[in-house]
mmCIF file of C-alpha atoms in Angstrom:
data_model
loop_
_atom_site.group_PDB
_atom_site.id
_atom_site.type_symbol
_atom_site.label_atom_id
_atom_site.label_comp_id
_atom_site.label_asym_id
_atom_site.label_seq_id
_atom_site.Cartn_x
_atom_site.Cartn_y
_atom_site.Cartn_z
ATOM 1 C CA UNK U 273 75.164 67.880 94.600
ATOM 2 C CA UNK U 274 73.070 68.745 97.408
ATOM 3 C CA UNK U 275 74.399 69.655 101.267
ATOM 4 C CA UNK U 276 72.926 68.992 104.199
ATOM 5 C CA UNK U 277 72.078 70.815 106.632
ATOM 6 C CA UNK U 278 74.826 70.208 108.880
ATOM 7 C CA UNK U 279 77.448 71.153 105.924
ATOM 8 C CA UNK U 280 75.288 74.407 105.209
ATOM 9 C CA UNK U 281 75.593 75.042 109.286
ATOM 10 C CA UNK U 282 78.906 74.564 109.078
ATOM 11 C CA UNK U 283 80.124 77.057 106.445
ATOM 12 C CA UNK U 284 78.296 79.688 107.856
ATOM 13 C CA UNK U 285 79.565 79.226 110.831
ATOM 14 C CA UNK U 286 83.184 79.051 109.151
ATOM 15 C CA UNK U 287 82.290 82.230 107.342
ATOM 16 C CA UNK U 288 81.403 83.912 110.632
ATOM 17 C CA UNK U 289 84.426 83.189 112.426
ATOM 18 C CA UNK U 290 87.154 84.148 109.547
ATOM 19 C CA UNK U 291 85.481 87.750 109.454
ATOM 20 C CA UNK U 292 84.908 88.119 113.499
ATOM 21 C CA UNK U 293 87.828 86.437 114.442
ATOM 22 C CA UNK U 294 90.524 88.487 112.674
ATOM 23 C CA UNK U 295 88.716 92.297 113.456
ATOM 24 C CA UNK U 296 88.216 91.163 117.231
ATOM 25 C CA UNK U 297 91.434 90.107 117.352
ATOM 26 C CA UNK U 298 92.529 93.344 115.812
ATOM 27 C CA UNK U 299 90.246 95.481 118.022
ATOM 28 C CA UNK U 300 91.629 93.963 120.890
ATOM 29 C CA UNK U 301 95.280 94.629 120.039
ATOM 30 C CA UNK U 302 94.567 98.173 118.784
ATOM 31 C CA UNK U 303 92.846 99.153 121.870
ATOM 32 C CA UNK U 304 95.681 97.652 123.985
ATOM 33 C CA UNK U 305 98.324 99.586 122.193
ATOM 34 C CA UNK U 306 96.133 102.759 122.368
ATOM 35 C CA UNK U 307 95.991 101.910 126.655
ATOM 36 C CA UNK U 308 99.951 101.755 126.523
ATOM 37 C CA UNK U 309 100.961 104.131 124.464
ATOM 38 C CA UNK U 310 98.100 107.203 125.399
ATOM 39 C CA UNK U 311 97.397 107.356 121.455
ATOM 40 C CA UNK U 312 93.444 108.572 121.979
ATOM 41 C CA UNK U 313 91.975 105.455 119.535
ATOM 42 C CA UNK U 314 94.648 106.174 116.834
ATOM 43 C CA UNK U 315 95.950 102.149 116.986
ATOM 44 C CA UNK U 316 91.842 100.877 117.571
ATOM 45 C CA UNK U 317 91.167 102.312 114.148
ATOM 46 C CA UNK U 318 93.917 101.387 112.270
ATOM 47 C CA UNK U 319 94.105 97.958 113.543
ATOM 48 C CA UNK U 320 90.286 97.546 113.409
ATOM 49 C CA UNK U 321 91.008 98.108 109.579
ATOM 50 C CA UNK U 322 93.654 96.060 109.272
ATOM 51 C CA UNK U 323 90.885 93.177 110.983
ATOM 52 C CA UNK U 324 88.755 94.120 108.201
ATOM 53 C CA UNK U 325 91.308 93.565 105.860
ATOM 54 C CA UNK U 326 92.122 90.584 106.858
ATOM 55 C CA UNK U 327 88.480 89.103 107.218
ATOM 56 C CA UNK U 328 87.600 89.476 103.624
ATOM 57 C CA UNK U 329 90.817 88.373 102.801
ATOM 58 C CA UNK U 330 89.993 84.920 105.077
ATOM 59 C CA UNK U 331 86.667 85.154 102.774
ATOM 60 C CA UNK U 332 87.863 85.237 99.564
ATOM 61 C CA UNK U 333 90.401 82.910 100.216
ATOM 62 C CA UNK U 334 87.273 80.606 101.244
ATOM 63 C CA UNK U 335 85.203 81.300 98.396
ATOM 64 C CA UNK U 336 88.071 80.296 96.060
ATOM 65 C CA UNK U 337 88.226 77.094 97.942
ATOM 66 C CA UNK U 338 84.916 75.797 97.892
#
C-alpha cells in the first residue's frame, strides 16, 4: 500500500509531538516545582525523565497501532 505524502507528513509530525509534548510538558512542571519549593533542579530532572518516559511510551504505543 503506498502513502502519500501528506500521510507520511503527518506521522512524523504525530511522532514529533508525542515525544516533545510530554518532556516539555514535564520540563515545565519540574522547573515550576523547583521555583516553589527552592529544590536547586532536583524536580527539572526527575520530571524531565518522567517526560522521557512517557514519550517513548506515546511511541510505542503508536508503533503498535499502525
Amino acid at each position: 500500500m503506498k502513502r502519500s505524502a501528506y500521510e507520511a507528513l503527518g506521522q512524523i509530525t504525530q511522532v514529533g509531538l508525542n515525544v516533545l509534548i510530554p518532556i516539555l510538558g514535564c520540563m515545565l512542571f519540574g522547573s515550576w516545582l523547583d521555583k516553589k519549593l527552592a529544590a536547586r533542579g532536583v524536580f527539572l530532572l526527575i520530571f524531565t525523565l518522567v517526560g522521557v518516559a512517557a514519550g517513548i511510551g506515546n511511541i510505542v504505543r503508536l508503533g503498535k497501532k499502525l
